Amino acid sequence: MRRVVPLLAALALLTGCSETTGGSGTAGGPTPTTASTAAAPTSGSSAGKPADRPKAIDLGKADPCALLTEAQRAAFGLDRPPQASTSSVYQSPTCDFLRGDRKYGVRVTAVTTTGIAWYTDGSFDVEAQELQVAGFPAVLGSSPEDPQTCYLGVDVSDGQMADVQVASFEGTPQEELCRLAPQVAGAVVETLVNG
């Protein structure tokens, strides 16, 4: 697999901490790791097709910790304070949203360095399934080699995507994580569209 599970590494660091802070956190928090074989993100919006999206949304100034509202976080049980950092895979701002019961955690990244082609062009070794999230093209990715995580990229603009990872420490089945990922991504898109 070409990309390790950066969310699990961050979840391990974050849930092991006893001190919590309010707010959206600051960059410089736990830095996710990448596999030495990880390919650098490529540009492109989708798998070689022109994007058919309701509108283009520029993520250049998006704060990923603000992409899930307090009400949305509560609906998903994400009751820990959001923790901001920078994705070492995408070189873009990211935010971790965790549950106190460790059933699963969510990472949202405002990716400005690549589009959803990342999921389908061989850059990321996953089984990819094309779908739509709130009318936007999206790709759901999973791997039998990484049964604790489900990935989803939403094409919001040429060469940009809202990337959502849902991962579990407590044995939540990947099928459940992959059912949850589009719901979380839908909430992120709703925030982006209404923002």
XYZ file of C-alpha atoms in Angstrom:
195
model
C 0.000 0.000 0.000
C 1.378 3.389 -0.924
C -0.090 5.515 1.872
C -0.063 4.563 5.528
C -2.862 5.413 7.864
C -1.894 8.904 9.062
C -5.131 9.260 11.007
C -4.399 6.213 13.157
C -0.973 7.586 14.051
C -2.508 10.922 15.001
C -5.344 9.249 16.883
C -2.840 7.282 18.932
C -0.999 10.453 19.868
C -4.110 12.515 20.511
C -6.079 9.993 22.536
C -3.045 9.240 24.655
C -2.860 12.850 25.797
C -4.562 13.793 29.034
C -4.547 17.531 28.449
C -7.166 18.994 26.135
C -7.514 22.432 24.709
C -10.485 24.263 23.306
C -10.820 25.808 19.900
C -9.620 24.525 16.599
C -5.998 23.908 17.497
C -2.971 25.193 15.654
C -0.692 23.821 13.016
C 2.309 22.048 14.399
C 0.340 19.391 16.261
C 1.045 15.722 15.657
C 2.390 15.241 12.155
C 1.093 12.206 10.310
C 3.650 9.839 8.876
C 3.846 8.590 5.325
C 5.279 5.440 3.853
C 8.573 5.824 2.065
C 6.883 4.441 -1.043
C 4.117 7.056 -1.000
C 3.851 8.901 -4.286
C 3.639 12.661 -4.236
C 0.147 13.938 -4.967
C -0.534 14.782 -8.579
C -2.714 17.532 -9.898
C -6.011 16.882 -11.586
C -9.609 16.978 -10.624
C -10.948 13.582 -11.494
C -10.001 10.456 -13.347
C -9.457 12.168 -16.698
C -13.040 13.430 -17.049
C -14.226 17.022 -16.855
C -15.722 17.732 -13.461
C -19.497 17.924 -13.237
C -20.065 19.636 -9.918
C -22.762 22.063 -8.690
C -20.144 24.784 -8.187
C -16.418 25.190 -7.682
C -15.277 25.781 -4.106
C -11.757 27.091 -3.505
C -10.180 25.434 -0.469
C -7.191 27.803 -0.454
C -8.275 29.545 2.738
C -10.463 26.800 4.233
C -9.927 25.872 7.880
C -10.533 22.109 8.049
C -11.351 22.392 11.770
C -14.317 24.603 10.811
C -15.620 22.197 8.133
C -17.600 20.192 10.670
C -19.837 22.430 12.745
C -20.414 21.808 16.434
C -23.845 20.325 15.661
C -22.409 18.061 12.955
C -19.630 16.873 15.285
C -22.215 16.101 17.961
C -24.297 14.104 15.458
C -21.262 11.908 14.732
C -20.268 11.652 18.404
C -17.017 13.537 17.796
C -16.837 14.958 21.287
C -13.122 15.747 21.618
C -11.730 19.191 20.681
C -10.609 19.407 17.025
C -6.840 19.203 16.513
C -5.246 21.003 13.552
C -2.060 20.008 11.767
C -0.652 19.749 8.257
C -0.937 16.652 6.095
C 2.505 15.434 5.133
C 0.914 13.488 2.260
C -0.931 16.452 0.723
C 1.026 19.374 2.213
C -2.366 20.852 3.108
C -4.128 21.791 6.353
C -5.894 18.967 8.155
C -7.967 18.491 11.296
C -8.640 15.462 13.494
C -12.027 15.001 15.149
C -12.124 12.250 17.760
C -14.629 10.399 19.881
C -13.961 9.876 23.570
C -15.103 6.246 23.258
C -12.525 5.651 20.479
C -15.127 3.926 18.278
C -13.757 5.925 15.351
C -12.113 9.214 14.512
C -12.330 11.493 11.489
C -9.642 13.447 9.679
C -10.687 16.208 7.284
C -8.088 17.709 4.949
C -8.579 20.746 2.722
C -6.396 19.464 -0.111
C -5.120 22.129 -2.490
C -2.341 20.056 -4.102
C -4.345 17.383 -5.955
C -7.833 16.437 -7.028
C -9.694 13.149 -6.665
C -7.585 11.610 -9.443
C -5.254 10.805 -6.529
C -7.598 7.912 -5.724
C -7.715 6.473 -9.237
C -4.438 7.278 -11.039
C -2.252 4.829 -9.107
C -0.943 7.390 -6.592
C -2.901 5.714 -3.796
C -3.235 1.931 -3.645
C -6.904 1.474 -2.768
C -10.002 -0.096 -4.231
C -11.746 3.013 -5.544
C -15.467 3.466 -6.031
C -16.838 6.556 -7.758
C -19.922 8.155 -6.203
C -21.464 11.548 -5.572
C -21.623 13.497 -2.350
C -24.215 16.285 -2.357
C -23.971 16.470 -6.155
C -20.154 16.634 -6.198
C -18.035 13.877 -7.779
C -16.308 11.770 -5.146
C -14.221 8.633 -4.780
C -14.445 6.205 -1.861
C -11.272 4.231 -1.179
C -10.630 1.184 0.957
C -8.073 -1.598 1.151
C -8.216 -5.085 2.677
C -4.660 -4.405 3.873
C -5.924 -1.441 5.914
C -9.221 -2.679 7.417
C -9.300 0.039 10.085
C -9.724 2.963 7.669
C -11.962 4.246 4.894
C -11.009 7.215 2.698
C -13.156 9.577 0.644
C -12.197 12.468 -1.621
C -14.769 15.005 -2.828
C -13.985 17.010 -5.986
C -14.789 20.592 -5.016
C -12.580 22.423 -7.515
C -10.058 21.651 -10.239
C -6.984 20.219 -8.546
C -8.540 20.369 -5.061
C -10.556 18.020 -2.880
C -12.075 17.742 0.545
C -10.476 14.546 1.847
C -12.144 12.583 4.648
C -10.635 9.629 6.501
C -12.621 7.615 9.008
C -10.550 5.230 11.119
C -11.136 2.989 14.124
C -9.090 1.791 17.082
C -11.781 -0.389 18.563
C -12.480 -2.815 15.727
C -15.319 -0.984 14.016
C -15.736 -2.906 10.744
C -14.446 -1.219 7.599
C -17.898 -1.560 6.025
C -19.311 0.642 8.781
C -16.478 3.147 8.392
C -17.143 3.281 4.638
C -20.868 3.855 5.251
C -19.968 6.692 7.608
C -17.392 8.385 5.343
C -19.963 9.692 2.785
C -22.131 11.013 5.623
C -19.189 12.919 7.130
C -18.155 14.136 3.680
C -21.735 15.287 3.064
C -21.601 17.347 6.248
C -18.259 18.866 5.168
C -19.674 19.751 1.742
C -22.780 21.261 3.363
C -20.536 23.501 5.465
C -18.472 24.470 2.415
C -21.528 25.254 0.278
C -23.200 27.288 3.022
C -19.989 28.986 4.155
